[in-house]
Amino acid sequence: MEYKNENKQVSNQKYDCLLFDLDDTIYPLTSGLSKEVTKNIQEYMLQKLCIEEAKVPELCVSLYKFYGTTLAGLRAIGYQFDCDDFHSYVHGRLPYMMLKPDPVLRNLLLSLPIRKVIFTNADKTHAARVLSRLGLEDCFERIISFETLNSTDKGTVLVDQDASESERPTELFDIDDYCSRPNADLELPRTPVVCKPFEEAFEQVFKIANINPRKTIFFDDSIRNLETGKRLGLHTVWVSQAADVA
C-alpha cells in the first residue's frame, strides 16, 4: 500500500487509532474492481433511473465531484430510489475474485497493538466481501459503512422503468446548467445522504467509534476526504494512487 505522509509530525506524536478508507485504499486501484463499480453505477443510472445514455458518464463524474458519491448526488438532485437496491445492483454483481489475499498487509495490521477501524461510503455487505477476499476480515475492530451513517434512509421509491415520460420525476436539479454557469445565482441542493467528504459524516464516525481525531491517523486515496479529516483534527496519510469514480 503506497502512501505519502501528509503530516510530517505524526511519527513524533502518540496516537491510539488507525482509520482506513476501503476501496482503492485497502486494496490497489490496479485490481480493476473500481472500474467494474463505475460500470455498474452507470448501468444503474441508465436501466433503473432512465437517464439518457449519452448523459450518464458526464453526470456520473459531476455528481461524484460535488457529492463524494454518485448515490449521494443522485438523491440530492431529486432522484428517488431505494439505496439498498442501488448497492445490490452496483456491488452485488462485482467480480470479487479480482481481489487477492494480502498476507503482508494482514501481518502488518495484526502486529500493530492499536485500534483499527474501516470508514467507507459503501454498504456493509460490500465491505465484508472485500475484507474476506483480502483475508483481512478479523483485522479491524469495526466497519463504519453506509448503513451505519444512514440507518433511517430506507423505503425510498424506485423509478419505474416502464413509466411514461410524464410519470417520471420532473423536479430534478439541472446540474449541467450549474456546471455551465458557475457564476450564476444557483445553489447546489444538499444531499440527504451522510457520507465522506462531508464533515457531518466524520463527526458521526468520531462519536460512534469513540475516536479522538487528534490521536488518530486517517488513510484514504481521496484528497478531498483527507482535507476534511485534517480540518477536523485527524492526522492524514494519502494512499497515492489515482482516484476513480465510485
GROMACS .gro file of C-alpha atoms in nm:
model
  246
    1MET     CA    1   0.000   0.000   0.000
    2GLU     CA    2   0.194   0.303  -0.122
    3TYR     CA    3   0.129   0.632   0.052
    4LYS     CA    4   0.266   0.974   0.126
    5ASN     CA    5   0.260   1.118   0.477
    6GLU     CA    6   0.057   1.439   0.477
    7ASN     CA    7   0.150   1.528   0.834
    8LYS     CA    8   0.525   1.501   0.895
    9GLN     CA    9   0.493   1.527   1.271
   10VAL     CA   10   0.270   1.219   1.308
   11SER     CA   11   0.565   0.991   1.386
   12ASN     CA   12   0.655   1.212   1.684
   13GLN     CA   13   0.306   1.209   1.834
   14LYS     CA   14   0.113   0.946   2.024
   15TYR     CA   15  -0.194   0.800   1.856
   16ASP     CA   16  -0.441   0.530   1.951
   17CYS     CA   17  -0.642   0.456   1.635
   18LEU     CA   18  -0.591   0.393   1.264
   19LEU     CA   19  -0.890   0.490   1.046
   20PHE     CA   20  -0.894   0.337   0.696
   21ASP     CA   21  -1.094   0.402   0.383
   22LEU     CA   22  -1.178   0.078   0.200
   23ASP     CA   23  -1.191   0.090  -0.181
   24ASP     CA   24  -0.864   0.181  -0.357
   25THR     CA   25  -0.701   0.216  -0.014
   26ILE     CA   26  -0.701  -0.128   0.148
   27TYR     CA   27  -0.654  -0.282  -0.198
   28PRO     CA   28  -0.486  -0.121  -0.502
   29LEU     CA   29  -0.661   0.059  -0.784
   30THR     CA   30  -0.476  -0.173  -1.021
   31SER     CA   31  -0.702  -0.459  -0.913
   32GLY     CA   32  -0.957  -0.325  -1.163
   33LEU     CA   33  -1.251  -0.355  -0.922
   34SER     CA   34  -1.322   0.018  -0.923
   35LYS     CA   35  -1.373   0.015  -1.299
   36GLU     CA   36  -1.637  -0.256  -1.251
   37VAL     CA   37  -1.806  -0.042  -0.985
   38THR     CA   38  -1.817   0.256  -1.220
   39LYS     CA   39  -1.961   0.042  -1.499
   40ASN     CA   40  -2.236  -0.089  -1.271
   41ILE     CA   41  -2.321   0.260  -1.144
   42GLN     CA   42  -2.363   0.385  -1.498
   43GLU     CA   43  -2.576   0.086  -1.591
   44TYR     CA   44  -2.798   0.153  -1.289
   45MET     CA   45  -2.845   0.514  -1.395
   46LEU     CA   46  -2.939   0.401  -1.744
   47GLN     CA   47  -3.153   0.097  -1.666
   48LYS     CA   48  -3.315   0.190  -1.335
   49LEU     CA   49  -3.337   0.569  -1.348
   50CYS     CA   50  -3.397   0.602  -1.724
   51ILE     CA   51  -3.127   0.866  -1.768
   52GLU     CA   52  -3.026   0.923  -2.131
   53GLU     CA   53  -2.726   0.708  -2.219
   54ALA     CA   54  -2.529   0.998  -2.365
   55LYS     CA   55  -2.563   1.195  -2.040
   56VAL     CA   56  -2.473   0.919  -1.796
   57PRO     CA   57  -2.088   0.929  -1.796
   58GLU     CA   58  -2.060   1.307  -1.753
   59LEU     CA   59  -2.340   1.317  -1.496
   60CYS     CA   60  -2.171   1.038  -1.302
   61VAL     CA   61  -1.846   1.234  -1.288
   62SER     CA   62  -2.019   1.561  -1.189
   63LEU     CA   63  -2.215   1.401  -0.907
   64TYR     CA   64  -1.904   1.230  -0.770
   65LYS     CA   65  -1.716   1.560  -0.790
   66PHE     CA   66  -1.976   1.758  -0.596
   67TYR     CA   67  -2.116   1.498  -0.356
   68GLY     CA   68  -1.846   1.239  -0.291
   69THR     CA   69  -2.055   0.950  -0.425
   70THR     CA   70  -2.284   0.917  -0.723
   71LEU     CA   71  -2.560   0.783  -0.497
   72ALA     CA   72  -2.547   1.093  -0.278
   73GLY     CA   73  -2.553   1.315  -0.585
   74LEU     CA   74  -2.848   1.138  -0.745
   75ARG     CA   75  -3.051   1.175  -0.427
   76ALA     CA   76  -2.950   1.541  -0.397
   77ILE     CA   77  -3.071   1.640  -0.742
   78GLY     CA   78  -3.407   1.471  -0.699
   79TYR     CA   79  -3.395   1.105  -0.799
   80GLN     CA   80  -3.592   0.876  -0.568
   81PHE     CA   81  -3.479   0.514  -0.539
   82ASP     CA   82  -3.409   0.253  -0.275
   83CYS     CA   83  -3.049   0.274  -0.158
   84ASP     CA   84  -3.035  -0.098  -0.082
   85ASP     CA   85  -3.140  -0.168  -0.440
   86PHE     CA   86  -2.867   0.065  -0.566
   87HIS     CA   87  -2.600  -0.110  -0.361
   88SER     CA   88  -2.728  -0.454  -0.458
   89TYR     CA   89  -2.711  -0.362  -0.828
   90VAL     CA   90  -2.373  -0.187  -0.811
   91HIS     CA   91  -2.185  -0.415  -0.570
   92GLY     CA   92  -2.389  -0.735  -0.586
   93ARG     CA   93  -2.262  -0.817  -0.934
   94LEU     CA   94  -1.894  -0.737  -0.881
   95PRO     CA   95  -1.627  -0.996  -0.972
   96TYR     CA   96  -1.469  -1.005  -0.625
   97MET     CA   97  -1.230  -1.273  -0.744
   98MET     CA   98  -1.028  -0.984  -0.888
   99LEU     CA   99  -0.906  -0.923  -0.531
  100LYS     CA  100  -0.630  -1.144  -0.398
  101PRO     CA  101  -0.536  -1.224  -0.037
  102ASP     CA  102  -0.281  -0.981   0.108
  103PRO     CA  103  -0.087  -1.171   0.380
  104VAL     CA  104   0.175  -0.896   0.408
  105LEU     CA  105  -0.086  -0.633   0.495
  106ARG     CA  106  -0.263  -0.880   0.723
  107ASN     CA  107   0.052  -0.950   0.923
  108LEU     CA  108   0.130  -0.579   0.944
  109LEU     CA  109  -0.216  -0.490   1.072
  110LEU     CA  110  -0.220  -0.770   1.328
  111SER     CA  111   0.124  -0.671   1.454
  112LEU     CA  112   0.008  -0.320   1.548
  113PRO     CA  113  -0.127  -0.300   1.906
  114ILE     CA  114  -0.369  -0.022   1.821
  115ARG     CA  115  -0.737   0.018   1.729
  116LYS     CA  116  -0.812  -0.019   1.358
  117VAL     CA  117  -1.143   0.094   1.202
  118ILE     CA  118  -1.281   0.091   0.846
  119PHE     CA  119  -1.471   0.404   0.733
  120THR     CA  120  -1.633   0.353   0.393
  121ASN     CA  121  -1.912   0.516   0.193
  122ALA     CA  122  -2.001   0.170   0.059
  123ASP     CA  123  -2.256  -0.072   0.205
  124LYS     CA  124  -2.167  -0.320   0.478
  125THR     CA  125  -2.207  -0.628   0.256
  126HIS     CA  126  -1.955  -0.493   0.005
  127ALA     CA  127  -1.709  -0.407   0.281
  128ALA     CA  128  -1.737  -0.756   0.431
  129ARG     CA  129  -1.682  -0.923   0.093
  130VAL     CA  130  -1.376  -0.709   0.017
  131LEU     CA  131  -1.214  -0.779   0.353
  132SER     CA  132  -1.291  -1.150   0.324
  133ARG     CA  133  -1.129  -1.173  -0.020
  134LEU     CA  134  -0.820  -0.992   0.111
  135GLY     CA  135  -0.801  -1.215   0.419
  136LEU     CA  136  -0.843  -0.913   0.648
  137GLU     CA  137  -1.187  -0.981   0.798
  138ASP     CA  138  -1.052  -1.012   1.152
  139CYS     CA  139  -0.806  -0.722   1.136
  140PHE     CA  140  -1.046  -0.440   1.224
  141GLU     CA  141  -1.240  -0.351   1.537
  142ARG     CA  142  -1.542  -0.244   1.336
  143ILE     CA  143  -1.669  -0.134   0.995
  144ILE     CA  144  -1.847   0.200   0.964
  145SER     CA  145  -2.043   0.183   0.640
  146PHE     CA  146  -2.329   0.350   0.454
  147GLU     CA  147  -2.584   0.179   0.678
  148THR     CA  148  -2.407   0.296   0.994
  149LEU     CA  149  -2.446   0.662   0.899
  150ASN     CA  150  -2.778   0.638   0.715
  151SER     CA  151  -2.980   0.399   0.931
  152THR     CA  152  -3.311   0.575   0.866
  153ASP     CA  153  -3.265   0.605   0.489
  154LYS     CA  154  -3.498   0.320   0.398
  155GLY     CA  155  -3.802   0.260   0.184
  156THR     CA  156  -3.743   0.522  -0.082
  157VAL     CA  157  -3.927   0.474  -0.409
  158LEU     CA  158  -3.771   0.325  -0.720
  159VAL     CA  159  -3.824   0.488  -1.055
  160ASP     CA  160  -4.047   0.265  -1.264
  161GLN     CA  161  -3.858   0.156  -1.576
  162ASP     CA  162  -4.187   0.128  -1.766
  163ALA     CA  163  -4.321   0.468  -1.660
  164SER     CA  164  -4.407   0.720  -1.928
  165GLU     CA  165  -4.216   1.047  -1.956
  166SER     CA  166  -4.497   1.231  -1.775
  167GLU     CA  167  -4.479   0.986  -1.484
  168ARG     CA  168  -4.107   1.020  -1.426
  169PRO     CA  169  -3.962   1.273  -1.177
  170THR     CA  170  -3.985   1.628  -1.311
  171GLU     CA  171  -3.840   1.822  -1.016
  172LEU     CA  172  -3.477   1.746  -1.091
  173PHE     CA  173  -3.198   1.993  -1.031
  174ASP     CA  174  -3.013   2.065  -1.358
  175ILE     CA  175  -2.654   2.006  -1.260
  176ASP     CA  176  -2.537   2.052  -1.620
  177ASP     CA  177  -2.676   2.405  -1.609
  178TYR     CA  178  -2.499   2.462  -1.280
  179CYS     CA  179  -2.167   2.347  -1.426
  180SER     CA  180  -2.208   2.558  -1.739
  181ARG     CA  181  -2.288   2.874  -1.540
  182PRO     CA  182  -2.052   2.870  -1.239
  183ASN     CA  183  -2.109   3.240  -1.164
  184ALA     CA  184  -2.488   3.226  -1.187
  185ASP     CA  185  -2.709   3.258  -0.882
  186LEU     CA  186  -2.752   2.881  -0.849
  187GLU     CA  187  -2.704   2.682  -0.531
  188LEU     CA  188  -2.633   2.310  -0.523
  189PRO     CA  189  -2.902   2.119  -0.333
  190ARG     CA  190  -2.796   1.936  -0.019
  191THR     CA  191  -2.790   1.560  -0.023
  192PRO     CA  192  -2.988   1.363   0.238
  193VAL     CA  193  -2.706   1.105   0.237
  194VAL     CA  194  -2.439   1.122   0.508
  195CYS     CA  195  -2.102   1.036   0.353
  196LYS     CA  196  -1.744   1.146   0.300
  197PRO     CA  197  -1.620   1.410   0.226
  198PHE     CA  198  -1.877   1.599   0.438
  199GLU     CA  199  -1.789   1.696   0.795
  200GLU     CA  200  -2.113   1.552   0.933
  201ALA     CA  201  -2.001   1.202   0.833
  202PHE     CA  202  -1.666   1.236   1.010
  203GLU     CA  203  -1.825   1.381   1.322
  204GLN     CA  204  -2.066   1.088   1.340
  205VAL     CA  205  -1.779   0.843   1.299
  206PHE     CA  206  -1.588   1.006   1.585
  207LYS     CA  207  -1.892   0.970   1.809
  208ILE     CA  208  -1.995   0.618   1.704
  209ALA     CA  209  -1.645   0.471   1.730
  210ASN     CA  210  -1.533   0.687   2.023
  211ILE     CA  211  -1.246   0.829   1.820
  212ASN     CA  212  -1.027   1.119   1.925
  213PRO     CA  213  -0.925   1.271   1.589
  214ARG     CA  214  -0.608   1.422   1.734
  215LYS     CA  215  -0.489   1.075   1.827
  216THR     CA  216  -0.596   0.908   1.503
  217ILE     CA  217  -0.428   0.855   1.165
  218PHE     CA  218  -0.662   0.854   0.865
  219PHE     CA  219  -0.569   0.668   0.543
  220ASP     CA  220  -0.756   0.750   0.221
  221ASP     CA  221  -0.693   0.777  -0.154
  222SER     CA  222  -0.917   1.087  -0.184
  223ILE     CA  223  -0.755   1.426  -0.126
  224ARG     CA  224  -1.097   1.579  -0.054
  225ASN     CA  225  -1.165   1.326   0.221
  226LEU     CA  226  -0.822   1.390   0.368
  227GLU     CA  227  -0.875   1.766   0.361
  228THR     CA  228  -1.198   1.730   0.559
  229GLY     CA  229  -1.031   1.493   0.804
  230LYS     CA  230  -0.739   1.728   0.857
  231ARG     CA  231  -0.972   2.023   0.922
  232LEU     CA  232  -1.134   1.817   1.197
  233GLY     CA  233  -0.804   1.726   1.360
  234LEU     CA  234  -0.714   1.390   1.204
  235HIS     CA  235  -0.356   1.313   1.105
  236THR     CA  236  -0.375   1.218   0.739
  237VAL     CA  237  -0.197   0.975   0.508
  238TRP     CA  238  -0.258   0.987   0.135
  239VAL     CA  239  -0.267   0.648  -0.036
  240SER     CA  240  -0.103   0.766  -0.357
  241GLN     CA  241  -0.288   0.614  -0.646
  242ALA     CA  242  -0.518   0.782  -0.898
  243ALA     CA  243  -0.880   0.805  -0.783
  244ASP     CA  244  -1.172   0.676  -0.988
  245VAL     CA  245  -1.544   0.749  -0.989
  246ALA     CA  246  -1.730   0.546  -0.728
   0.00000   0.00000   0.00000
